[in-house]
mmCIF file of C-alpha atoms and ligand atoms in Angstrom:
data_model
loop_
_atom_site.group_PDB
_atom_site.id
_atom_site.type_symbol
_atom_site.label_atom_id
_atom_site.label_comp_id
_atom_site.label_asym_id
_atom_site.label_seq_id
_atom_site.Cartn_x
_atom_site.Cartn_y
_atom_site.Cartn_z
ATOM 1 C CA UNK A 113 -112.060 98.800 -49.906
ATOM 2 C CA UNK A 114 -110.258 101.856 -48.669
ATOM 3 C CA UNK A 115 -106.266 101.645 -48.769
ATOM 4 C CA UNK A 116 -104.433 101.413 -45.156
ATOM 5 C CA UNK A 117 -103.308 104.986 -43.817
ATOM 6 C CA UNK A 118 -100.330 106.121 -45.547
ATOM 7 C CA UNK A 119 -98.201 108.922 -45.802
ATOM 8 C CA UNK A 120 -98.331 110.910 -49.560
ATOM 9 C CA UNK A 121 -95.308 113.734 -50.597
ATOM 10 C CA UNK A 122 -94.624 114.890 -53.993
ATOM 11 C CA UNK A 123 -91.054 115.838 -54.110
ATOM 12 C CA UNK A 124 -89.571 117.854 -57.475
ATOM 13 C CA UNK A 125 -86.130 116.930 -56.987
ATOM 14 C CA UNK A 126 -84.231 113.601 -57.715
ATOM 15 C CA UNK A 127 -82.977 113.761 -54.519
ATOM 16 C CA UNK A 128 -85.890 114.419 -52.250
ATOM 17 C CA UNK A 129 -87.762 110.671 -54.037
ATOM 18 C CA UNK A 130 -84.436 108.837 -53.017
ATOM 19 C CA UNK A 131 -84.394 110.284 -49.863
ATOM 20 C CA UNK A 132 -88.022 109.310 -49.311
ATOM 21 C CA UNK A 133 -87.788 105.475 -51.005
ATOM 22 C CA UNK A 134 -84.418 105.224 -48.849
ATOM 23 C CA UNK A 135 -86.828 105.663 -45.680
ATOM 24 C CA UNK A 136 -89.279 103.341 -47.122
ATOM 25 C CA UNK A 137 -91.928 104.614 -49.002
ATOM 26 C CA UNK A 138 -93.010 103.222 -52.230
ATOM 27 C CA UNK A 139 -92.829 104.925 -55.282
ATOM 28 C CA UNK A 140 -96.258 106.346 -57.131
ATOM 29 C CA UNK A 141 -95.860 106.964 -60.991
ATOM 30 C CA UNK A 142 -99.241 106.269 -62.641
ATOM 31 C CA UNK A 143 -101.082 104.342 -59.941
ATOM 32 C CA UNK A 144 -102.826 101.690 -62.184
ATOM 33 C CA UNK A 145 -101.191 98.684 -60.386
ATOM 34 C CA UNK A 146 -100.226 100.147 -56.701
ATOM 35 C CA UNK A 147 -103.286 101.947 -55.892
ATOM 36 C CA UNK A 148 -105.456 99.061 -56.810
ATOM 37 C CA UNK A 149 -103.195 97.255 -55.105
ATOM 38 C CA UNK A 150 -103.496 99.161 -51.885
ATOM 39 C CA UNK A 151 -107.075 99.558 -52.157
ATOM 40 C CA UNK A 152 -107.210 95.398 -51.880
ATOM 41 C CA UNK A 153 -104.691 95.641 -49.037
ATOM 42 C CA UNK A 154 -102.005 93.548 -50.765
ATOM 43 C CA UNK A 155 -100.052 96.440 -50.362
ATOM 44 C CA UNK A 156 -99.896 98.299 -47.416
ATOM 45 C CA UNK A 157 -96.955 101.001 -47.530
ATOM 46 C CA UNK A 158 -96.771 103.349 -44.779
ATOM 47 C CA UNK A 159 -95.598 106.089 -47.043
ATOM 48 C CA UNK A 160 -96.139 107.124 -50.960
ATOM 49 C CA UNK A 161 -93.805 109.212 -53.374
ATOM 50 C CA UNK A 162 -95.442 110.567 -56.040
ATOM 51 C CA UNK A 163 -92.820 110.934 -58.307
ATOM 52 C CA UNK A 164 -94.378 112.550 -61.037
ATOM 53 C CA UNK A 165 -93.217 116.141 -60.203
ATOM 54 C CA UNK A 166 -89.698 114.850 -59.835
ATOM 55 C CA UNK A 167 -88.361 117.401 -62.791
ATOM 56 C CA UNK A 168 -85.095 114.646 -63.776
ATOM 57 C CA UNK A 169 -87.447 112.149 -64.493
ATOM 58 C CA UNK A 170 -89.123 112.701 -68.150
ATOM 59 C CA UNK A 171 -91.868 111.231 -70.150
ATOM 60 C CA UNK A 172 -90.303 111.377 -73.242
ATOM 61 C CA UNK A 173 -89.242 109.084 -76.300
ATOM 62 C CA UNK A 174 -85.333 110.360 -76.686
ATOM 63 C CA UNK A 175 -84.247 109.156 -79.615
ATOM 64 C CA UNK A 176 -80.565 109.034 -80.796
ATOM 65 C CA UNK A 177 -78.079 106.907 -83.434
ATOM 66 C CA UNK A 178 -78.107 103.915 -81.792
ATOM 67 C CA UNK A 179 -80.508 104.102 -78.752
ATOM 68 C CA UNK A 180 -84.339 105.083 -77.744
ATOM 69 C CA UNK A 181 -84.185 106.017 -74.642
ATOM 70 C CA UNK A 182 -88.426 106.285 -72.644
ATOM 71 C CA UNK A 183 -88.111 108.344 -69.849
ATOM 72 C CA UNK A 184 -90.315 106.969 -66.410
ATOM 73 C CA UNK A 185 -93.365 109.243 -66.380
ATOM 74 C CA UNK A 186 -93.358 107.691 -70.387
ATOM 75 C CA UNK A 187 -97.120 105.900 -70.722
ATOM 76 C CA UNK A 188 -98.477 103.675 -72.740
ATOM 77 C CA UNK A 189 -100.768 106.009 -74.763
ATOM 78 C CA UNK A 190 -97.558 107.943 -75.647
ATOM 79 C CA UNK A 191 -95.286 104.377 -76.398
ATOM 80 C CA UNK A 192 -98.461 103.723 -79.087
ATOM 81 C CA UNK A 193 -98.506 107.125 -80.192
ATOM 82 C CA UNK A 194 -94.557 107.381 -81.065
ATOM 83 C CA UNK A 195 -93.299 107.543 -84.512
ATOM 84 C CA UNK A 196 -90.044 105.861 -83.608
ATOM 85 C CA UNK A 197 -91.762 103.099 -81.620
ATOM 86 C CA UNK A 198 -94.538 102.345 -84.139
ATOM 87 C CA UNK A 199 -92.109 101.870 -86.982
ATOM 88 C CA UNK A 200 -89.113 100.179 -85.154
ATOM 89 C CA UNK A 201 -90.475 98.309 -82.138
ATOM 90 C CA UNK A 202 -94.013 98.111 -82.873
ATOM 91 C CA UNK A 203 -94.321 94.539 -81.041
ATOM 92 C CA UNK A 204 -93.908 97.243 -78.364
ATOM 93 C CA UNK A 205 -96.859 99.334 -79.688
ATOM 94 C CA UNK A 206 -99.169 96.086 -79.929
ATOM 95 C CA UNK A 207 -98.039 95.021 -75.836
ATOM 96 C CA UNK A 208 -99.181 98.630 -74.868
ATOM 97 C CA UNK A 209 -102.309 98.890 -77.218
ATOM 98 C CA UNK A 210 -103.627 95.227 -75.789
ATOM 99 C CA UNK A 211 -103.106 96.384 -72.250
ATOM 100 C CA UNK A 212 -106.086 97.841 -70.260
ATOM 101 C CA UNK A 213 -108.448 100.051 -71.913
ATOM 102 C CA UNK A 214 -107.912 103.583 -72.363
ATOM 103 C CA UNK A 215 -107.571 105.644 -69.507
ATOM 104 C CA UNK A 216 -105.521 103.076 -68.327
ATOM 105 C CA UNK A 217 -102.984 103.157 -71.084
ATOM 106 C CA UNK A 218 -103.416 107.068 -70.423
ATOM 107 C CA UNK A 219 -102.543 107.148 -66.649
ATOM 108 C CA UNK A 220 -99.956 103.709 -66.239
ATOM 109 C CA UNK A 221 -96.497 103.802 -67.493
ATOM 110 C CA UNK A 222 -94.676 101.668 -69.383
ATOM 111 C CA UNK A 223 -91.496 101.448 -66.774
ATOM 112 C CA UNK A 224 -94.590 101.510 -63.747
ATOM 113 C CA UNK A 225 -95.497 98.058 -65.303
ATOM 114 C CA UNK A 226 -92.134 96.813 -64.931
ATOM 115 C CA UNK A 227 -91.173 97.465 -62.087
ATOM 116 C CA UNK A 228 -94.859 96.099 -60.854
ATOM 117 C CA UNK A 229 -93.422 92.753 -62.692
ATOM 118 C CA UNK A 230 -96.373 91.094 -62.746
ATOM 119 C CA UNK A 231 -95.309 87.735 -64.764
ATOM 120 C CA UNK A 232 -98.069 88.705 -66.939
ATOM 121 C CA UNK A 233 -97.072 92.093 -67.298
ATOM 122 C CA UNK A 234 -97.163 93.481 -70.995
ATOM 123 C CA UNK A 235 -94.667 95.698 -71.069
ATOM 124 C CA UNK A 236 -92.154 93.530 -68.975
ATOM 125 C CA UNK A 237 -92.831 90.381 -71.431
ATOM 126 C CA UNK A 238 -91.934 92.353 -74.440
ATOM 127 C CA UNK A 239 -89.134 94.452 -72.989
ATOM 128 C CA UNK A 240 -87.580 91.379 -72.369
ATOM 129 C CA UNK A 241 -87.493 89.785 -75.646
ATOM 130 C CA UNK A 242 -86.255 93.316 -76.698
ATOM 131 C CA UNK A 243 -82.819 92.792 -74.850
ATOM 132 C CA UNK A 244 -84.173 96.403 -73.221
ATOM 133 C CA UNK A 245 -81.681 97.601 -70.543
ATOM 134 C CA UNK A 246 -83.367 99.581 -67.416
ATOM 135 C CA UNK A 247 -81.524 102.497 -65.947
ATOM 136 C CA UNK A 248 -81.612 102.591 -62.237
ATOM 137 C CA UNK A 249 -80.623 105.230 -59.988
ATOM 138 C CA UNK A 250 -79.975 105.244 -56.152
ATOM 139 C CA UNK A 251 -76.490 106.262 -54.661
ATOM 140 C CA UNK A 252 -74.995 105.765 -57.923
ATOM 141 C CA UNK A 253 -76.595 105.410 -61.536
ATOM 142 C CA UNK A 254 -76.627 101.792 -62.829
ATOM 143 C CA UNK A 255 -77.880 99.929 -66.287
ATOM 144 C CA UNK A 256 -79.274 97.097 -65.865
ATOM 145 C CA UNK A 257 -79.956 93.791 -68.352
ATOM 146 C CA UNK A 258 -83.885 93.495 -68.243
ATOM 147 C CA UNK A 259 -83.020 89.550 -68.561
ATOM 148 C CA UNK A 260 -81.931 90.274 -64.656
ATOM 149 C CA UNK A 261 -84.006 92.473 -63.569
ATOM 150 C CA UNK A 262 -86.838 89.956 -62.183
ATOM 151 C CA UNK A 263 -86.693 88.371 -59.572
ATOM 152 C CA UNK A 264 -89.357 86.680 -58.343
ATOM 153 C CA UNK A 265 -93.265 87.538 -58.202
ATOM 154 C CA UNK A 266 -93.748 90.874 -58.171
ATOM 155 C CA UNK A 267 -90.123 90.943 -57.471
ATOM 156 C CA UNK A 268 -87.079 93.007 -58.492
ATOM 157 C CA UNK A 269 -84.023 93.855 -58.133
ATOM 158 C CA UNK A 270 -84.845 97.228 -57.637
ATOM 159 C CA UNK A 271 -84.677 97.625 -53.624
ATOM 160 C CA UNK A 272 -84.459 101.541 -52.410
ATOM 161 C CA UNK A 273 -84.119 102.694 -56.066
ATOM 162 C CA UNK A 274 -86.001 104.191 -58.602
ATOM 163 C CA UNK A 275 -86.195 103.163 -62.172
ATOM 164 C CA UNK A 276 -85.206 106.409 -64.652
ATOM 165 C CA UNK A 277 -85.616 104.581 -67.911
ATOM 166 C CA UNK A 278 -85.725 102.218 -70.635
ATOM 167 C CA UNK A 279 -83.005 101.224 -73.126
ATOM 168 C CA UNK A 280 -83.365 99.665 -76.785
ATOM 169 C CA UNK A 281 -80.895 99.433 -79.159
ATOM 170 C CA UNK A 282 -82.182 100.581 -82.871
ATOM 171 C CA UNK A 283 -81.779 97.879 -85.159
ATOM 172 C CA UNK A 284 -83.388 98.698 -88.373
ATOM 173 C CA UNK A 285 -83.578 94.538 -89.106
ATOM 174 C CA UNK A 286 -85.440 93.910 -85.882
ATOM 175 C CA UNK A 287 -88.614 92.048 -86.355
ATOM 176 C CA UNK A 288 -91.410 91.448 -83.612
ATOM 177 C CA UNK A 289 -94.877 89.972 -82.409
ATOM 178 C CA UNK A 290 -96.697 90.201 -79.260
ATOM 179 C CA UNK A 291 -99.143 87.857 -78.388
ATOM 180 C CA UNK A 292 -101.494 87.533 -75.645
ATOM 181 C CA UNK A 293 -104.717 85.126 -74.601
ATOM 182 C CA UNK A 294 -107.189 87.026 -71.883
ATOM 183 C CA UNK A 295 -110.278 86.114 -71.146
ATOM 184 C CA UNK A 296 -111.647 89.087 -72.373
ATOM 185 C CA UNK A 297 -110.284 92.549 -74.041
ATOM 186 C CA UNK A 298 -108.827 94.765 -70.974
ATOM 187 C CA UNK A 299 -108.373 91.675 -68.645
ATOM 188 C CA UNK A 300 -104.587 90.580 -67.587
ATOM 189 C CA UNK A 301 -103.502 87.768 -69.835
ATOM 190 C CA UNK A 302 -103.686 84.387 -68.839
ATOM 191 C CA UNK A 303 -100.227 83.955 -70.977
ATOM 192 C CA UNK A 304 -98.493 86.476 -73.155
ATOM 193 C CA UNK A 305 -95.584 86.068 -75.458
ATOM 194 C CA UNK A 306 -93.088 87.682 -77.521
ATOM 195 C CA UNK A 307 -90.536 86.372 -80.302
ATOM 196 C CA UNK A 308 -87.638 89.256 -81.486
ATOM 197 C CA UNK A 309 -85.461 88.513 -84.312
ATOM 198 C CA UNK A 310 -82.518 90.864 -85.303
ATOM 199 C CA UNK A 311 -79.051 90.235 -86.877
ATOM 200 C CA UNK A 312 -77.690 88.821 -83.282
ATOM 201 C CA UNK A 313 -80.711 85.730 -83.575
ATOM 202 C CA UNK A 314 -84.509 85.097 -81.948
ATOM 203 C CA UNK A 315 -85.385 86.284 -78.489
ATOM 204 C CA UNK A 316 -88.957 84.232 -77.072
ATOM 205 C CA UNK A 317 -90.335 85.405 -73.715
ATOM 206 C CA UNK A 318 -93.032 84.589 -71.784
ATOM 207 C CA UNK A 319 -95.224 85.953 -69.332
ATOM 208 C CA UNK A 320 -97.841 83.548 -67.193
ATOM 209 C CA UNK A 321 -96.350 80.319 -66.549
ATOM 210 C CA UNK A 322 -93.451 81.016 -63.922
ATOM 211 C CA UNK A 323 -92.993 83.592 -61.351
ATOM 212 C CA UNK A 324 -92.022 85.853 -63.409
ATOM 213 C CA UNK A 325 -91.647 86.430 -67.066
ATOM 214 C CA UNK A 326 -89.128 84.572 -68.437
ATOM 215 C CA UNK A 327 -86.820 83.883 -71.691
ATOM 216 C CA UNK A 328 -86.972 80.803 -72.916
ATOM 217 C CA UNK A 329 -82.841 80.279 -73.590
ATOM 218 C CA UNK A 330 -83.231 76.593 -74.734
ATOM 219 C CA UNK A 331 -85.832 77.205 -77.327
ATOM 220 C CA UNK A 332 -83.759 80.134 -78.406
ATOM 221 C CA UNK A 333 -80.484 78.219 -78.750
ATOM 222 C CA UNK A 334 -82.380 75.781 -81.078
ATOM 223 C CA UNK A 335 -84.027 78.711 -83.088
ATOM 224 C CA UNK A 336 -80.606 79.719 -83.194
ATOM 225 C CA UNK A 337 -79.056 76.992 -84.252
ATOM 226 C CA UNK A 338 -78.465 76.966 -88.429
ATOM 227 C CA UNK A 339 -79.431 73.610 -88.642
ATOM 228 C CA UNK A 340 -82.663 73.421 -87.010
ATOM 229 C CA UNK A 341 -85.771 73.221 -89.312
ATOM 230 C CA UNK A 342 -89.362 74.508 -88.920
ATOM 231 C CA UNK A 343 -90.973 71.223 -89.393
ATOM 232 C CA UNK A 344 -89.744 69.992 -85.814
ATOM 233 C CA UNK A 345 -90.727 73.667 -84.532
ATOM 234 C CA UNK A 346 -94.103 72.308 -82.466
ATOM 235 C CA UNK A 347 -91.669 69.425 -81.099
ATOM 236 C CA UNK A 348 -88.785 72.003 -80.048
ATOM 237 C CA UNK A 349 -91.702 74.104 -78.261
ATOM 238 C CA UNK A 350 -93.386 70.996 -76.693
ATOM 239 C CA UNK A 351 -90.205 69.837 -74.951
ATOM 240 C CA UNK A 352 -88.621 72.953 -73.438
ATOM 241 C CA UNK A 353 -92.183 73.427 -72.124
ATOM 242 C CA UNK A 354 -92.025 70.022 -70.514
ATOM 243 C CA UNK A 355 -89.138 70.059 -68.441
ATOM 244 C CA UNK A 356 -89.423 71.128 -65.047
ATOM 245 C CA UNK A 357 -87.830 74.477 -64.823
ATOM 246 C CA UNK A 358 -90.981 76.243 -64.660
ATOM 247 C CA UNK A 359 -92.518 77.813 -61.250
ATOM 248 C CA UNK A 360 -96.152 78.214 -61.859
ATOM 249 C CA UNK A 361 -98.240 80.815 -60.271
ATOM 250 C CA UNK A 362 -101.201 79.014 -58.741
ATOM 251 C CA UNK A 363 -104.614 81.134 -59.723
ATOM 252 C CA UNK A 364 -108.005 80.566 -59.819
ATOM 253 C CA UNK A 365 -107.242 81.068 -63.977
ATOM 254 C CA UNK A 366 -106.008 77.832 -65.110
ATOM 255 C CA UNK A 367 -104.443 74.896 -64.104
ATOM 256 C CA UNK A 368 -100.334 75.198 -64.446
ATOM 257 C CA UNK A 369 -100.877 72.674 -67.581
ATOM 258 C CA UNK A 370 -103.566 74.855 -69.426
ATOM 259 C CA UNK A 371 -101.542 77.832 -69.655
ATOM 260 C CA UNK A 372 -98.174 75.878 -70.548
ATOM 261 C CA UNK A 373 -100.360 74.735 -73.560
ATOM 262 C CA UNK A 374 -101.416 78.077 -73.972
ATOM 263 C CA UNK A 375 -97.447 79.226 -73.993
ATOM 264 C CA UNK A 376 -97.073 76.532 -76.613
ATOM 265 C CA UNK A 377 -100.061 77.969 -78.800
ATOM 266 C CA UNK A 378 -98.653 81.368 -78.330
ATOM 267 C CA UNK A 379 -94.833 80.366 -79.120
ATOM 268 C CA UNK A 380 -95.834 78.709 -82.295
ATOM 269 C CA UNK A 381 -97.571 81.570 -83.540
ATOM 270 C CA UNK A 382 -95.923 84.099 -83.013
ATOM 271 C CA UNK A 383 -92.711 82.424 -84.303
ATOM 272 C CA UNK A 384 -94.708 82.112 -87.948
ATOM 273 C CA UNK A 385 -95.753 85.778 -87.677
ATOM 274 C CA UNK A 386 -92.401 87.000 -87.509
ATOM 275 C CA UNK A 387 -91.214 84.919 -90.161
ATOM 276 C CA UNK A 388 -94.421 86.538 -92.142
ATOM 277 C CA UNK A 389 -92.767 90.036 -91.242
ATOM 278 C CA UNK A 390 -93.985 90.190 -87.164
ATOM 279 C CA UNK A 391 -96.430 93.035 -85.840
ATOM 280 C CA UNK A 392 -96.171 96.170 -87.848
ATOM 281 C CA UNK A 393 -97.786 100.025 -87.748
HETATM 282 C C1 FAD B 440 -108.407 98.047 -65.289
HETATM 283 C C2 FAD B 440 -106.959 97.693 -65.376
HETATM 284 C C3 FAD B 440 -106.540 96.831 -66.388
HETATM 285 C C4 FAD B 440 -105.197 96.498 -66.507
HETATM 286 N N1 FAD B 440 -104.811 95.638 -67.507
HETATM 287 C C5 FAD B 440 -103.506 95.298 -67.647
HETATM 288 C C6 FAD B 440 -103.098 94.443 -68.694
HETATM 289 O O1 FAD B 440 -103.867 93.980 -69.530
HETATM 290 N N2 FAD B 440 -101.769 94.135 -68.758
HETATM 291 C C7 FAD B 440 -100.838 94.610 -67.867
HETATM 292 O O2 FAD B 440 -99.666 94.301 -67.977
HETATM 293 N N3 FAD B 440 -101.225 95.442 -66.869
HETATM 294 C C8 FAD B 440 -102.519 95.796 -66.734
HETATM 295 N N4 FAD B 440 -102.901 96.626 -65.723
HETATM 296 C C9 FAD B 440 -101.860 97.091 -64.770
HETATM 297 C C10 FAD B 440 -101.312 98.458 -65.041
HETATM 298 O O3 FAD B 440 -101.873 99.187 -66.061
HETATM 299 C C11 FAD B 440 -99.792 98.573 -65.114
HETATM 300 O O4 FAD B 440 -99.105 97.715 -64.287
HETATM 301 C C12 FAD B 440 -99.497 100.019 -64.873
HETATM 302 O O5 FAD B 440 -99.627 100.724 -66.067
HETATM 303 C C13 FAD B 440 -98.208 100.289 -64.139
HETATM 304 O O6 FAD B 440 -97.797 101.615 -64.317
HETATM 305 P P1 FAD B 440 -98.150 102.769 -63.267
HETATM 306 O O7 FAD B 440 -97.420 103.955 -63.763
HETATM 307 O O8 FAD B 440 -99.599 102.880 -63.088
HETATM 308 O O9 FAD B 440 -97.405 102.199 -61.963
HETATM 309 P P2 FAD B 440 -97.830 102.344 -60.436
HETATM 310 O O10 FAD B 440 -99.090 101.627 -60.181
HETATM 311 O O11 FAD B 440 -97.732 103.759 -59.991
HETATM 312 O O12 FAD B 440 -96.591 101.536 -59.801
HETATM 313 C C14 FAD B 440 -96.470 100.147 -60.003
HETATM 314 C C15 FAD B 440 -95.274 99.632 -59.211
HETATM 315 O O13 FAD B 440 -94.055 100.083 -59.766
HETATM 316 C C16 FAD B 440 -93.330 100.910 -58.838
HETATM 317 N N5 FAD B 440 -92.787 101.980 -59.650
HETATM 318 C C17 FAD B 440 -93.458 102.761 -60.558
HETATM 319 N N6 FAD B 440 -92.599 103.546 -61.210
HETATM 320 C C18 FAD B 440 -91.363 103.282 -60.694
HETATM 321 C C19 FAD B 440 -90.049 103.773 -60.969
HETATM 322 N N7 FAD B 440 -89.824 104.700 -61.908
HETATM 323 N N8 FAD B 440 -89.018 103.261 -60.266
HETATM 324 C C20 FAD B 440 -89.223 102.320 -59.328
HETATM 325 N N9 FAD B 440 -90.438 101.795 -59.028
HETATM 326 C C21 FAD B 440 -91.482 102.278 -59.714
HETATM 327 C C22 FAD B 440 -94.342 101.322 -57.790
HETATM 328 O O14 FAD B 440 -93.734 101.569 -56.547
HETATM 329 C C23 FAD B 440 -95.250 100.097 -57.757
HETATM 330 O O15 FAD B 440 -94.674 99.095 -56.994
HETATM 331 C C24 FAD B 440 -104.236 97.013 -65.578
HETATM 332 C C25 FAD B 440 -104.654 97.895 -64.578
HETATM 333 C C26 FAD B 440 -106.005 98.246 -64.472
HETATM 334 C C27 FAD B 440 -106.427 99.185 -63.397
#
């Protein structure tokens, strides 16, 4: 299907994209979720900013003491390819490498798939167990905790902004896994999950059975907690997937109650592969 009529600029300033988004068009950085999008009419904007000319906004992997700092125009291709990222977040790498095929992971980027926040989104299910902070600029320049940037599906708190970058702390004891079931290679995942551990404890999100992804805080706290054991691990899982916090998304993928087993699958697993030593280069 052919998108609704809309409206396209390119601006090269800051400035002119705010300007633009504050009148209501929707921003364009890679086009791998909007365009198809638009093409099925789900979207229908009225006006586009391409904001890849936009010279503040970078592509690049800034690195520093404490921080990495991936600039918006930053895609997946060049989150797998970085040094930095392969050796210090490369939970990060594996989210990116299992998303798409290649000349999507060549064209989308990383923030693009946030702020889509799909709740099956890749890159916003392990962002989030990273404790990543997004940088957000409109009439002033905010961070913002990625465990409050979602809102909803597809939903953020973004409004008439536009997203400049992505925060991580370096923490040289940080230890990851990413772990996704599809249907097939390429496809969306039915459920996706991600355990962290550093020096501050174990982050677990998940992406596929609420409206958005989520942390799981009450599994954490447990994980957390000195005196828990592995051997009541499956248990822990079982029950802060039964209470009835969740939102599902209803799809023609799976009943509500397949993919919280699948969530369960996924937790359990990738808790033992970071205890192993979690994704690595
Ligand atoms: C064949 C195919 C397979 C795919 N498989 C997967 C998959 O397995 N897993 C997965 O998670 N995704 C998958 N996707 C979705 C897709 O790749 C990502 O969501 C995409 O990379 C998003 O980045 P983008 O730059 O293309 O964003 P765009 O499509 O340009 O934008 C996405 C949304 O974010 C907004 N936006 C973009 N950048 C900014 C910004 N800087 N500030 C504010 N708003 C912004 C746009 O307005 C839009 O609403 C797939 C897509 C295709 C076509």
């Amino acid at each position: 299907m052919r998108p609704a009529p809309f409206s396209y600029s390119k601006p090269e300033s800051l400035a002119q994209a705010l300007h633009a988004i504050a009148g209501g068009a929707m921003p364009l950085a890679g086009g791998q979720s909007l365009i198809q999008a638009m093409r099925l009419r789900t979207q229908e904007p009225f006006a586009v900013v391409d904001i890849n000319a936009v010279h503040e906004l970078s592509d690049r992997i800034e690195i520093t003491e404490h921080f990495v700092e991936i600039g918006a125009l930053c895609t997946h291709r060049q989150l797998i390819e970085s040094e930095v990222i392969r050796q210090e977040f490369p939970w990060l790498a594996k989210a990116a490498l299992d998303l798409g095929d290649v000349q999507v992971r060549n064209r989308g980027t990383v923030l693009g798939n946030v702020c889509w926040a799909d709740p099956r989104a890749n890159m916003a299910v392990a962002l989030l167990a990273s404790n990543a902070t997004i940088s957000v600029t409109g009439t002033k320049t905010e961070l913002i905790p990625i465990t409050e940037f979602f809102t909803g599906f597809r939903a953020t708190v973004l409004g008439p902004r536009l997203a400049t970058s992505i925060r991580l702390i370096r923490n040289s004891n940080s230890i990851g896994t990413y772990l996704e079931f599809a249907r097939q290679r390429q496809d969306l995942a039915l459920c996706n999950v991600c355990v962290v551990h550093d020096d501050h404890g174990t982050c677990v999100s998940v992406g596929g059975i609420h409206q958005r992804p989520i942390r799981l805080s009450a599994l954490e706290r447990i994980l957390n907690d000195p005196d828990s054991t592995i051997r009541d691990l499956h248990v822990q899982i079982q029950n802060t997937l039964s209470k009835p916090i969740f939102d599902p998304i209803i799809d023609h993928h799976g009943e509500p109650a397949y993919k919280l087993h699948l969530a369960a699958i996924l937790i359990e697993r990738a808790i033992s592969a970071c205890l192993k030593g979690g994704d690595r280069d």
